[in-house]
Amino acid sequence: MKNITIILIPALVVLYIFFYENSNSWSSEKTAHYQLSQFISPETCGGCHEQIYEQWQGSMHKLAYDDVIYNSVANAGLVGLTDKDEIEEAEHCQTCHTPVGYITGYPLKTSDDKTKIAEIAKQGVQCDYCHSITGAYSVYNAKFKYAPGNGEDDPGVKRGPFKDSESDYHQSEFSDFHTKSELCGTCHDVQHVTFKTWLETTYQEWKNSTYSKQGVQCQDCHMYQRPGYPSTGSTDRPKNPGTAAEGSVEREHIFTHYFVGANMAIPIKEQNTALAQMAEERLKNAVDIKIEPKAEMDKSGKGSKIIIKIINNGAGHQIPTGLTNIRQVWLNVTVTDSKGAVIYKSGVPDAKGYLPENTIIYSTIFGDGKGNPVDNLAKAREIISDKRLEPMKEHVENIDIGNFDGSVTVKASLLYSGLSQKVADSMKELKGMNIPVVVMKEVKAVVTK
Ligand code: HEC
Ligand code: HEC
Ligand code: HEC
Ligand code: HEC
Ligand code: HEC
């Protein structure tokens, strides 16, 4: 009898731990595990990490919950759904846009009452959330592992890039995970929860690029940028020496927390001109365009094609990336003959800001599973088309301009807008909103036959 208990008790302990660990990993993807009181407000962190706090304060991470574009798209996505799989996806947005709320139990659904959300959860992707992460179960849909502390009085361990970091307030620990793209990719790859359609694939795009092979992480571009230093693939990415906290040791590089992408509409709305300008600097250092000096004539001699080569030499992923069914990147081409008359144009927006039919657009179109395009992410059963600019690959467009005499002047530009004006105008909260258009690159060349 005694022998059996000696074996049985450890066996039960092992079994318990095994099932507890597994249930933990499974259910942490589904339900709340943490108390709101475990998380510390960004203002508290800002008490010592003043510069980092100020940078983050204006960022799209801070605004992920408040963002009017996000909220309009999320609210519109809930309207008129009857299919339970579609509803499940539409009710899943807060996972990344209100992450502290989601992992502490409210809101668990997109449609949950906004007035009941705690203040701290409204601060979007925040300090204590990111610095309590210890790893990920899978690199998509925010499937993170966390080890937060117990609130302000017992802040626990904050994980980051330093191996020798000391603070009187919290424990510090080096975390390899924080230095790698996987931390970012766990939110920046988004899969439809029921149909498994990939809605955002920034991490996979990076993983398949030369940057990942060279070990250039998301952080190496996005956490080096500061005013005047766009820090893209086509510019230098100089280090940012300084201190991480008031009065702490000098470091060779302090990772910036502006998290600049391409969003200008929201920073402009928030009157954050510095962030909008950094987004513009980033976009203006992302691509190169070449126009071949000779047109390609067809055999009959009646037609000719202008050859335009675009290279994404600045982004560590496709252009555009992220939510590419709403982003709009397009080519504007104008051809004038030797007398100055325009003989061809495409990609010139009309008075309303809408693009004509023949525009060459780089984007993703989702479908309902029967080949019909859908705007609502919840209905995305398939990807109908995905035409974008891969990192460090040349993309060639052949543009048919008919016959011409002598030579022509070709002007080609690549433009970016975070949201098509048509989509903006279709939503009541966004109607009339200023959606800036950035000229990423513009080139001009004389082309002969
Ligand atoms: C009382 C001041 C103080 C407060 C409040 C504070 N920190 Fe720190 N923290 C420091 C100091 C000092 C360091 C050391 C800096 C260094 O090593 O260069 C530090 C280091 C860090 C590091 C680097 C850890 C590593 O090993 O790489 C992270 C991450 C961090 N803090 C996050 C936070 C977060 C998140 C909060 C809010 C929950 C916070 N801190 C609040 C003072 C503070
Ligand atoms: C999206 C996740 C994320 C958020 C939000 C975030 N950080 Fe960080 N932070 C990081 C990463 C990642 C690094 C290290 C980058 C690396 O090593 O490549 C870092 C580095 C740090 C460091 C080390 C010094 C440095 O900047 O290199 C401190 C201190 C820090 N963060 C504090 C904060 C504070 C305070 C806030 C909120 C105001 C905050 N972080 C918000 C991800 C985040
Ligand atoms: C908890 C999930 C989460 C993590 C972790 C995360 N992000 Fe984000 N990130 C978001 C969300 C959500 C947005 C969009 C907010 C919005 O536009 O409303 C965003 C926005 C951004 C933007 C701005 C995009 C634009 O269009 O301007 C950049 C750049 C960015 N993240 C980079 C990073 C990097 C680099 C890391 C890793 C160090 C990271 N993110 C980690 C969720 C996350
Ligand atoms: C070699 C530098 C570089 C690396 C590495 C890089 N990016 Fe970017 N990123 C850029 C540039 C340049 C842009 C602006 C052009 C664009 O919008 O794609 C950008 C834009 C973005 C945007 C806004 C997208 C849009 O089109 O609206 C997000 C989000 C983003 N990056 C996230 C990430 C994440 C996450 C990673 C890592 C998986 C990453 N980036 C790696 C350079 C980089
Ligand atoms: C797994 C994490 C995740 C989930 C879940 C998620 N998002 Fe996002 N969302 C992001 C990231 C990361 C970005 C930034 C990428 C970019 O800038 O294109 C983003 C950006 C956006 C933007 C662009 C905001 C702007 O200012 O341009 C909209 C709109 C949006 N999401 C809507 C939604 C909706 C609607 C849902 C639910 C159906 C949802 N998201 C669910 C991670 C997520």
Coordinates of C-alpha atoms and ligand atoms in Angstrom, one line a residue, residues 40-41 44-45 48-49 127-128 131 158-167 169-170 172-174 244-245 248-249 251, ligand 1:
I40 CA 0.4 49.2 -14.4
S41 CA -0.6 52.3 -16.3
T44 CA 3.5 55.3 -14.1
C45 CA 6.2 53.9 -16.4
C48 CA 11.0 57.3 -15.1
H49 CA 10.9 56.5 -18.8
C127 CA 4.1 49.4 -22.0
D128 CA 3.2 46.8 -19.4
H131 CA 7.0 44.2 -21.4
K158 CA 10.0 43.9 -17.0
R159 CA 11.6 42.2 -20.0
G160 CA 13.7 44.0 -22.5
P161 CA 17.0 44.2 -24.5
F162 CA 19.5 44.8 -21.7
K163 CA 21.4 42.0 -19.9
D164 CA 22.6 44.3 -17.1
S165 CA 19.7 46.5 -16.4
E166 CA 18.8 47.6 -12.9
S167 CA 16.0 49.6 -11.5
Y169 CA 11.3 49.9 -8.9
H170 CA 11.0 46.8 -10.9
S172 CA 14.6 43.6 -15.1
E173 CA 15.3 40.6 -17.3
F174 CA 16.9 40.2 -20.8
A244 CA 16.5 54.5 -21.0
A245 CA 15.4 56.2 -17.8
S248 CA 20.3 55.7 -15.8
V249 CA 23.5 54.6 -17.6
R251 CA 23.6 53.1 -23.7
Ligands
HEC1 C1 11.1 54.4 -10.6 C2 11.6 54.4 -11.9 C3 11.0 53.4 -12.9 C4 9.7 53.1 -13.2 C5 8.4 53.7 -12.6 C6 9.7 52.1 -14.3 N1 11.0 51.9 -14.6 FE1 11.6 50.6 -16.1 N2 13.6 51.0 -15.6 C7 14.0 51.9 -14.7 C8 15.5 52.0 -14.8 C9 16.3 52.9 -14.0 C10 15.9 51.0 -15.7 C11 17.3 50.7 -16.1 C12 17.7 51.3 -17.4 C13 19.0 50.8 -18.0 O1 19.4 49.7 -17.6 O2 19.5 51.4 -18.8 C14 14.7 50.4 -16.2 C15 14.7 49.4 -17.2 C16 13.5 49.0 -17.9 C17 13.5 48.0 -19.0 C18 14.7 47.4 -19.6 C19 14.8 46.0 -19.0 C20 15.9 45.1 -19.7 O3 16.4 44.2 -19.0 O4 16.2 45.3 -20.9 C21 12.2 47.9 -19.3 C22 11.7 47.0 -20.4 C23 11.4 48.7 -18.4 N3 12.2 49.4 -17.6 C24 10.0 48.8 -18.5 C25 9.3 49.5 -17.6 C26 7.8 49.5 -17.6 C27 7.0 48.7 -18.6 C28 7.4 50.3 -16.6 C29 6.0 50.5 -16.1 C30 5.2 49.3 -15.8 C31 8.6 50.8 -15.9 N4 9.7 50.3 -16.6 C32 8.6 51.6 -14.8 C33 13.2 52.7 -13.9 C34 11.8 52.6 -13.8

